[in-house]
Amino acid sequence: MSESIVLHEITPLADSDFMYVADRHKKEFTYPIHCHELFELNFVENAAGCRRIVGDSSEVIGEYDLVLITSPQLEHVWEQHQCHSDDIHEVTVQFSVDFTYEHSIYRTNPFRSIYQMFLRAQKGLVFPLPAIMQVYPRLMQLSTIQEGFYAVSELMTILYELSKQEGARELASTTFAKVEAHSDSRRVLKVKHYIEEHYRDELRLAQLSQMVGMTDAAFSRFFKQRTGKNLNEYIVDVRLGHAARLLVDTTHTVSEICYETGFNTVCNFNRLFKKRKGCNPTDFRDKYRKTKVII
């Protein structure tokens, strides 16, 4: 990464504004890694080979990419990497929403799927190609709508259509994004909360299954069905999320972070980190160099 500063972006919206749309063609990605208060829906086409970083997720994108981010603390950037296109098309929509308070309209039945999508997008949410194609025509015309009400209405339609599509995938880990664990199962949620509080300790299957009154085998199957990960994978992901956040936010050494997040050896920590994050801990830290700058 050419830039190593994390910018806290000041958006162009005034207090009375709801949304901002930037529709542009360019030859390269130059904006550094950043975060901001507003929600962001970012669409990119004709930029295969670009690297997208959202929190502790780093992926090389294809011809189309669409990501929703609803956390003010989640760092993100699209960087040039191996993209050789001379006509990158990017549509960025930033908008202001408070969906968390008890009487928010987003908690009512017509908006419930959008509310659930906003929760997931606190970790960054990338959409599959069929979902992108579903909203593509609306995204292409969004910046041309002059009347504010109709522009907001069009954005709400885009968000609703995306919320009904299957296959959207969360990007950053829960712990790196500092998002509270969610589950539709009280048993799974109880275990997730316990792991979050005790990830530095030795965690055993028998201990966790007994906590929710299930046999080891039954709980293993149940946890995998509800989370898509086996228990050990989930624990490793929690520990790596905390480790990645410490690499970004502190000057602790790699070995200090290794033992502070529950790993037994630096060798094993480095191996698992590279396997899950695509680079070793030192390289990951170098990509961020956590210096907050207000612009």
mmCIF file of C-alpha atoms in Angstrom:
data_model
loop_
_atom_site.group_PDB
_atom_site.id
_atom_site.type_symbol
_atom_site.label_atom_id
_atom_site.label_comp_id
_atom_site.label_asym_id
_atom_site.label_seq_id
_atom_site.Cartn_x
_atom_site.Cartn_y
_atom_site.Cartn_z
ATOM 1 C CA MET A 1 0.000 0.000 0.000
ATOM 2 C CA SER A 2 1.417 3.340 -1.013
ATOM 3 C CA GLU A 3 -0.338 5.219 1.822
ATOM 4 C CA SER A 4 0.003 4.216 5.453
ATOM 5 C CA ILE A 5 -2.237 6.782 7.107
ATOM 6 C CA VAL A 6 -5.790 6.049 8.173
ATOM 7 C CA LEU A 7 -7.841 9.149 7.446
ATOM 8 C CA HIS A 8 -10.998 10.045 9.309
ATOM 9 C CA GLU A 9 -12.919 11.515 6.409
ATOM 10 C CA ILE A 10 -15.067 14.621 6.757
ATOM 11 C CA THR A 11 -17.968 14.174 4.320
ATOM 12 C CA PRO A 12 -19.536 17.007 2.294
ATOM 13 C CA LEU A 13 -23.013 16.570 3.833
ATOM 14 C CA ALA A 14 -24.557 19.403 5.833
ATOM 15 C CA ASP A 15 -26.719 18.660 8.862
ATOM 16 C CA SER A 16 -29.881 19.022 6.770
ATOM 17 C CA ASP A 17 -28.658 16.697 3.993
ATOM 18 C CA PHE A 18 -29.470 12.997 3.757
ATOM 19 C CA MET A 19 -27.220 11.658 1.005
ATOM 20 C CA TYR A 20 -24.359 12.413 -1.347
ATOM 21 C CA VAL A 21 -23.659 10.646 -4.659
ATOM 22 C CA ALA A 22 -20.344 10.696 -6.521
ATOM 23 C CA ASP A 23 -20.406 9.079 -9.986
ATOM 24 C CA ARG A 24 -16.996 9.237 -11.605
ATOM 25 C CA HIS A 25 -14.675 7.670 -14.157
ATOM 26 C CA LYS A 26 -10.974 7.581 -13.337
ATOM 27 C CA LYS A 27 -7.715 5.876 -14.253
ATOM 28 C CA GLU A 28 -6.505 4.898 -10.788
ATOM 29 C CA PHE A 29 -7.385 4.607 -7.111
ATOM 30 C CA THR A 30 -5.537 7.248 -5.112
ATOM 31 C CA TYR A 31 -7.596 7.834 -1.956
ATOM 32 C CA PRO A 32 -5.916 6.333 1.152
ATOM 33 C CA ILE A 33 -7.409 4.064 3.758
ATOM 34 C CA HIS A 34 -10.085 5.912 5.720
ATOM 35 C CA CYS A 35 -13.258 5.783 7.790
ATOM 36 C CA HIS A 36 -16.202 8.146 8.234
ATOM 37 C CA GLU A 37 -19.410 8.696 10.185
ATOM 38 C CA LEU A 38 -21.780 8.167 7.262
ATOM 39 C CA PHE A 39 -22.980 4.891 5.789
ATOM 40 C CA GLU A 40 -21.458 4.106 2.406
ATOM 41 C CA LEU A 41 -22.571 2.047 -0.571
ATOM 42 C CA ASN A 42 -19.649 1.787 -2.975
ATOM 43 C CA PHE A 43 -19.888 0.320 -6.482
ATOM 44 C CA VAL A 44 -16.875 -0.283 -8.731
ATOM 45 C CA GLU A 45 -16.775 -1.698 -12.254
ATOM 46 C CA ASN A 46 -14.052 -2.302 -14.816
ATOM 47 C CA ALA A 47 -11.410 -2.518 -12.075
ATOM 48 C CA ALA A 48 -10.431 -6.179 -12.000
ATOM 49 C CA GLY A 49 -7.212 -6.639 -10.024
ATOM 50 C CA CYS A 50 -7.978 -3.819 -7.583
ATOM 51 C CA ARG A 51 -7.519 -4.744 -3.933
ATOM 52 C CA ARG A 52 -10.351 -3.973 -1.555
ATOM 53 C CA ILE A 53 -9.521 -3.666 2.153
ATOM 54 C CA VAL A 54 -12.361 -3.492 4.663
ATOM 55 C CA GLY A 55 -11.210 -3.837 8.263
ATOM 56 C CA ASP A 56 -9.095 -6.965 8.468
ATOM 57 C CA SER A 57 -10.415 -8.300 5.143
ATOM 58 C CA SER A 58 -8.240 -7.964 2.045
ATOM 59 C CA GLU A 59 -9.468 -9.257 -1.326
ATOM 60 C CA VAL A 60 -8.705 -8.728 -5.012
ATOM 61 C CA ILE A 61 -11.926 -7.858 -6.848
ATOM 62 C CA GLY A 62 -13.269 -8.790 -10.265
ATOM 63 C CA GLU A 63 -15.053 -6.673 -12.873
ATOM 64 C CA TYR A 64 -17.886 -5.697 -10.520
ATOM 65 C CA ASP A 65 -17.792 -4.918 -6.821
ATOM 66 C CA LEU A 66 -20.492 -3.588 -4.506
ATOM 67 C CA VAL A 67 -19.978 -3.087 -0.756
ATOM 68 C CA LEU A 68 -22.126 -1.562 1.989
ATOM 69 C CA ILE A 69 -20.427 -0.217 5.151
ATOM 70 C CA THR A 70 -22.469 1.021 8.121
ATOM 71 C CA SER A 71 -19.831 1.444 10.839
ATOM 72 C CA PRO A 72 -18.062 4.784 11.489
ATOM 73 C CA GLN A 73 -14.992 2.972 12.830
ATOM 74 C CA LEU A 74 -14.449 0.496 10.003
ATOM 75 C CA GLU A 75 -11.411 1.405 7.909
ATOM 76 C CA HIS A 76 -11.651 0.731 4.180
ATOM 77 C CA VAL A 77 -9.982 1.468 0.861
ATOM 78 C CA TRP A 78 -9.948 0.358 -2.768
ATOM 79 C CA GLU A 79 -6.344 0.420 -3.958
ATOM 80 C CA GLN A 80 -4.738 -0.026 -7.367
ATOM 81 C CA HIS A 81 -2.804 -3.252 -6.741
ATOM 82 C CA GLN A 82 -2.937 -5.138 -10.101
ATOM 83 C CA CYS A 83 -5.676 -3.092 -11.771
ATOM 84 C CA HIS A 84 -4.595 -1.883 -15.235
ATOM 85 C CA SER A 85 -7.869 -0.361 -16.414
ATOM 86 C CA ASP A 86 -7.805 3.202 -17.761
ATOM 87 C CA ASP A 87 -11.575 3.638 -17.295
ATOM 88 C CA ILE A 88 -12.545 2.685 -13.746
ATOM 89 C CA HIS A 89 -16.162 3.528 -12.992
ATOM 90 C CA GLU A 90 -17.022 4.186 -9.343
ATOM 91 C CA VAL A 91 -20.331 5.223 -7.798
ATOM 92 C CA THR A 92 -20.131 6.153 -4.112
ATOM 93 C CA VAL A 93 -23.278 6.868 -2.105
ATOM 94 C CA GLN A 94 -22.861 8.245 1.414
ATOM 95 C CA PHE A 95 -25.955 8.717 3.534
ATOM 96 C CA SER A 96 -26.990 9.474 7.082
ATOM 97 C CA VAL A 97 -29.132 6.937 8.976
ATOM 98 C CA ASP A 98 -29.779 6.259 12.654
ATOM 99 C CA PHE A 99 -31.307 2.808 12.641
ATOM 100 C CA THR A 100 -30.414 1.642 16.154
ATOM 101 C CA TYR A 101 -32.796 3.549 18.407
ATOM 102 C CA GLU A 102 -35.899 1.712 19.612
ATOM 103 C CA HIS A 103 -38.510 3.563 17.553
ATOM 104 C CA SER A 104 -36.515 3.815 14.333
ATOM 105 C CA ILE A 105 -38.608 3.313 11.190
ATOM 106 C CA TYR A 106 -36.069 0.669 10.176
ATOM 107 C CA ARG A 107 -37.359 -1.552 12.988
ATOM 108 C CA THR A 108 -40.855 -1.627 11.514
ATOM 109 C CA ASN A 109 -41.954 -4.539 9.324
ATOM 110 C CA PRO A 110 -41.583 -2.875 5.876
ATOM 111 C CA PHE A 111 -37.946 -2.011 6.624
ATOM 112 C CA ARG A 112 -36.979 -5.078 8.646
ATOM 113 C CA SER A 113 -34.827 -6.673 5.941
ATOM 114 C CA ILE A 114 -32.937 -3.383 5.494
ATOM 115 C CA TYR A 115 -32.418 -3.201 9.266
ATOM 116 C CA GLN A 116 -30.921 -6.703 9.304
ATOM 117 C CA MET A 117 -28.691 -5.789 6.358
ATOM 118 C CA PHE A 118 -27.486 -2.640 8.157
ATOM 119 C CA LEU A 119 -26.537 -4.765 11.175
ATOM 120 C CA ARG A 120 -24.483 -7.130 9.029
ATOM 121 C CA ALA A 121 -22.905 -4.235 7.111
ATOM 122 C CA GLN A 122 -21.264 -2.957 10.300
ATOM 123 C CA LYS A 123 -18.563 -5.448 9.290
ATOM 124 C CA GLY A 124 -18.766 -4.491 5.620
ATOM 125 C CA LEU A 125 -21.080 -6.449 3.318
ATOM 126 C CA VAL A 126 -20.091 -7.461 -0.221
ATOM 127 C CA PHE A 127 -22.831 -8.471 -2.653
ATOM 128 C CA PRO A 128 -22.705 -11.278 -5.254
ATOM 129 C CA LEU A 129 -23.004 -10.572 -8.980
ATOM 130 C CA PRO A 130 -26.740 -11.431 -9.290
ATOM 131 C CA ALA A 131 -27.545 -8.885 -6.553
ATOM 132 C CA ILE A 132 -25.367 -6.270 -8.263
ATOM 133 C CA MET A 133 -27.119 -6.834 -11.590
ATOM 134 C CA GLN A 134 -30.493 -6.509 -9.873
ATOM 135 C CA VAL A 135 -29.750 -2.916 -8.812
ATOM 136 C CA TYR A 136 -27.292 -1.950 -11.576
ATOM 137 C CA PRO A 137 -29.739 0.154 -13.657
ATOM 138 C CA ARG A 138 -30.834 2.088 -10.567
ATOM 139 C CA LEU A 139 -27.236 2.728 -9.482
ATOM 140 C CA MET A 140 -26.417 4.052 -12.953
ATOM 141 C CA GLN A 141 -29.183 6.655 -12.819
ATOM 142 C CA LEU A 142 -28.953 7.632 -9.149
ATOM 143 C CA SER A 143 -26.629 10.603 -9.670
ATOM 144 C CA THR A 144 -28.897 12.042 -12.385
ATOM 145 C CA ILE A 145 -31.936 12.439 -10.120
ATOM 146 C CA GLN A 146 -32.199 16.103 -9.206
ATOM 147 C CA GLU A 147 -35.204 16.080 -6.884
ATOM 148 C CA GLY A 148 -34.026 15.088 -3.398
ATOM 149 C CA PHE A 149 -37.120 13.126 -2.428
ATOM 150 C CA TYR A 150 -36.952 10.948 -5.523
ATOM 151 C CA ALA A 151 -33.217 10.390 -5.092
ATOM 152 C CA VAL A 152 -33.778 9.190 -1.523
ATOM 153 C CA SER A 153 -36.682 7.027 -2.699
ATOM 154 C CA GLU A 154 -34.448 5.462 -5.339
ATOM 155 C CA LEU A 155 -31.712 4.760 -2.788
ATOM 156 C CA MET A 156 -34.260 3.125 -0.461
ATOM 157 C CA THR A 157 -35.392 0.915 -3.339
ATOM 158 C CA ILE A 158 -31.785 -0.078 -4.062
ATOM 159 C CA LEU A 159 -31.214 -0.924 -0.411
ATOM 160 C CA TYR A 160 -34.457 -2.882 -0.195
ATOM 161 C CA GLU A 161 -33.645 -4.893 -3.332
ATOM 162 C CA LEU A 162 -30.180 -5.677 -1.971
ATOM 163 C CA SER A 163 -31.620 -6.706 1.400
ATOM 164 C CA LYS A 164 -33.830 -9.312 -0.304
ATOM 165 C CA GLN A 165 -31.000 -10.914 -2.279
ATOM 166 C CA GLU A 166 -29.137 -13.992 -1.081
ATOM 167 C CA GLY A 167 -25.401 -14.523 -0.936
ATOM 168 C CA ALA A 168 -24.169 -11.255 0.588
ATOM 169 C CA ARG A 169 -21.002 -11.901 2.597
ATOM 170 C CA GLU A 170 -19.614 -10.126 5.663
ATOM 171 C CA LEU A 171 -16.020 -8.944 5.306
ATOM 172 C CA ALA A 172 -14.330 -7.811 8.526
ATOM 173 C CA SER A 173 -14.268 -10.006 11.593
ATOM 174 C CA THR A 174 -16.697 -9.177 14.398
ATOM 175 C CA THR A 175 -13.920 -8.397 16.853
ATOM 176 C CA PHE A 176 -11.912 -6.173 14.498
ATOM 177 C CA ALA A 177 -15.043 -4.206 13.589
ATOM 178 C CA LYS A 178 -15.961 -3.939 17.300
ATOM 179 C CA VAL A 179 -19.438 -5.268 16.589
ATOM 180 C CA GLU A 180 -21.526 -7.124 19.149
ATOM 181 C CA ALA A 181 -22.118 -10.782 18.317
ATOM 182 C CA HIS A 182 -25.569 -11.686 16.985
ATOM 183 C CA SER A 183 -27.437 -14.954 16.621
ATOM 184 C CA ASP A 184 -31.031 -16.137 16.379
ATOM 185 C CA SER A 185 -30.126 -18.889 18.862
ATOM 186 C CA ARG A 186 -29.860 -18.055 22.564
ATOM 187 C CA ARG A 187 -27.499 -20.994 23.059
ATOM 188 C CA VAL A 188 -25.131 -19.886 20.326
ATOM 189 C CA LEU A 189 -25.286 -16.276 21.508
ATOM 190 C CA LYS A 190 -24.461 -17.338 25.075
ATOM 191 C CA VAL A 191 -21.388 -19.216 23.835
ATOM 192 C CA LYS A 192 -20.325 -16.356 21.562
ATOM 193 C CA HIS A 193 -20.485 -13.899 24.446
ATOM 194 C CA TYR A 194 -18.488 -16.243 26.656
ATOM 195 C CA ILE A 195 -15.819 -16.681 23.976
ATOM 196 C CA GLU A 196 -15.621 -12.908 23.521
ATOM 197 C CA GLU A 197 -14.978 -12.447 27.243
ATOM 198 C CA HIS A 198 -12.549 -15.375 27.623
ATOM 199 C CA TYR A 199 -10.786 -15.645 24.239
ATOM 200 C CA ARG A 200 -7.400 -15.253 25.979
ATOM 201 C CA ASP A 201 -8.041 -18.427 27.999
ATOM 202 C CA GLU A 202 -7.961 -22.060 27.010
ATOM 203 C CA LEU A 203 -11.429 -22.908 25.679
ATOM 204 C CA ARG A 204 -12.595 -26.501 25.459
ATOM 205 C CA LEU A 205 -15.554 -28.022 23.651
ATOM 206 C CA ALA A 206 -16.721 -29.907 26.753
ATOM 207 C CA GLN A 207 -16.783 -26.713 28.793
ATOM 208 C CA LEU A 208 -18.835 -24.788 26.222
ATOM 209 C CA SER A 209 -21.288 -27.588 25.409
ATOM 210 C CA GLN A 210 -21.937 -28.156 29.125
ATOM 211 C CA MET A 211 -22.682 -24.429 29.455
ATOM 212 C CA VAL A 212 -25.721 -24.810 27.158
ATOM 213 C CA GLY A 213 -26.771 -28.274 28.307
ATOM 214 C CA MET A 214 -25.803 -30.248 25.208
ATOM 215 C CA THR A 215 -23.495 -33.162 24.475
ATOM 216 C CA ASP A 216 -20.209 -32.357 22.764
ATOM 217 C CA ALA A 217 -21.249 -33.947 19.465
ATOM 218 C CA ALA A 218 -24.697 -32.342 19.442
ATOM 219 C CA PHE A 219 -23.322 -28.915 20.259
ATOM 220 C CA SER A 220 -20.618 -29.178 17.580
ATOM 221 C CA ARG A 221 -23.239 -29.932 14.923
ATOM 222 C CA PHE A 222 -25.592 -27.256 16.259
ATOM 223 C CA PHE A 223 -22.903 -24.545 16.333
ATOM 224 C CA LYS A 224 -21.741 -25.371 12.790
ATOM 225 C CA GLN A 225 -25.313 -25.294 11.475
ATOM 226 C CA ARG A 226 -26.021 -21.902 13.070
ATOM 227 C CA THR A 227 -22.723 -20.144 12.326
ATOM 228 C CA GLY A 228 -21.267 -21.891 9.274
ATOM 229 C CA LYS A 229 -18.030 -22.522 11.203
ATOM 230 C CA ASN A 230 -16.908 -25.227 13.565
ATOM 231 C CA LEU A 231 -16.175 -24.131 17.116
ATOM 232 C CA ASN A 232 -12.404 -24.113 16.776
ATOM 233 C CA GLU A 233 -12.549 -22.020 13.586
ATOM 234 C CA TYR A 234 -14.784 -19.511 15.325
ATOM 235 C CA ILE A 235 -12.473 -19.200 18.342
ATOM 236 C CA VAL A 236 -9.453 -18.696 16.064
ATOM 237 C CA ASP A 237 -11.316 -16.018 14.113
ATOM 238 C CA VAL A 238 -12.207 -14.160 17.320
ATOM 239 C CA ARG A 239 -8.605 -14.256 18.496
ATOM 240 C CA LEU A 240 -7.275 -13.143 15.104
ATOM 241 C CA GLY A 241 -9.774 -10.277 15.000
ATOM 242 C CA HIS A 242 -8.519 -9.009 18.348
ATOM 243 C CA ALA A 243 -4.940 -9.519 17.211
ATOM 244 C CA ALA A 244 -5.516 -7.557 14.004
ATOM 245 C CA ARG A 245 -7.085 -4.691 15.954
ATOM 246 C CA LEU A 246 -4.104 -4.611 18.343
ATOM 247 C CA LEU A 247 -1.723 -4.554 15.390
ATOM 248 C CA VAL A 248 -3.562 -1.515 14.048
ATOM 249 C CA ASP A 249 -4.224 0.349 17.301
ATOM 250 C CA THR A 250 -1.130 -0.349 19.435
ATOM 251 C CA THR A 251 2.653 -0.563 19.248
ATOM 252 C CA HIS A 252 2.782 -3.947 20.991
ATOM 253 C CA THR A 253 5.195 -6.420 19.437
ATOM 254 C CA VAL A 254 3.890 -9.348 17.419
ATOM 255 C CA SER A 255 4.907 -11.782 20.145
ATOM 256 C CA GLU A 256 3.141 -9.707 22.817
ATOM 257 C CA ILE A 257 -0.027 -9.658 20.733
ATOM 258 C CA CYS A 258 0.278 -13.376 20.078
ATOM 259 C CA TYR A 259 0.157 -14.313 23.759
ATOM 260 C CA GLU A 260 -2.259 -11.526 24.680
ATOM 261 C CA THR A 261 -4.885 -12.957 22.314
ATOM 262 C CA GLY A 262 -4.709 -16.577 23.433
ATOM 263 C CA PHE A 263 -2.222 -18.172 21.036
ATOM 264 C CA ASN A 264 0.400 -20.517 22.467
ATOM 265 C CA THR A 265 3.281 -19.940 20.044
ATOM 266 C CA VAL A 266 4.355 -17.138 17.732
ATOM 267 C CA CYS A 267 4.930 -19.671 14.953
ATOM 268 C CA ASN A 268 1.355 -20.929 15.124
ATOM 269 C CA PHE A 269 0.029 -17.373 15.379
ATOM 270 C CA ASN A 270 1.946 -16.269 12.269
ATOM 271 C CA ARG A 271 0.817 -19.346 10.328
ATOM 272 C CA LEU A 272 -2.874 -18.905 11.169
ATOM 273 C CA PHE A 273 -2.768 -15.140 10.616
ATOM 274 C CA LYS A 274 -1.273 -15.519 7.153
ATOM 275 C CA LYS A 275 -3.705 -18.304 6.270
ATOM 276 C CA ARG A 276 -6.782 -16.246 7.263
ATOM 277 C CA LYS A 277 -5.621 -12.707 6.410
ATOM 278 C CA GLY A 278 -3.402 -13.329 3.396
ATOM 279 C CA CYS A 279 -0.274 -11.762 4.904
ATOM 280 C CA ASN A 280 1.831 -12.028 8.057
ATOM 281 C CA PRO A 281 1.129 -9.804 11.093
ATOM 282 C CA THR A 282 4.017 -7.419 10.378
ATOM 283 C CA ASP A 283 2.883 -6.799 6.799
ATOM 284 C CA PHE A 284 -0.685 -6.298 8.002
ATOM 285 C CA ARG A 285 0.465 -3.624 10.462
ATOM 286 C CA ASP A 286 2.528 -1.913 7.783
ATOM 287 C CA LYS A 287 -0.611 -1.506 5.659
ATOM 288 C CA TYR A 288 -2.257 0.556 8.353
ATOM 289 C CA ARG A 289 0.250 2.511 10.480
ATOM 290 C CA LYS A 290 -2.633 3.756 12.647
ATOM 291 C CA THR A 291 -2.368 7.554 12.592
ATOM 292 C CA LYS A 292 -5.687 9.382 12.763
ATOM 293 C CA VAL A 293 -5.789 12.521 10.666
ATOM 294 C CA ILE A 294 -8.810 14.812 10.313
ATOM 295 C CA ILE A 295 -9.299 16.266 6.830
#
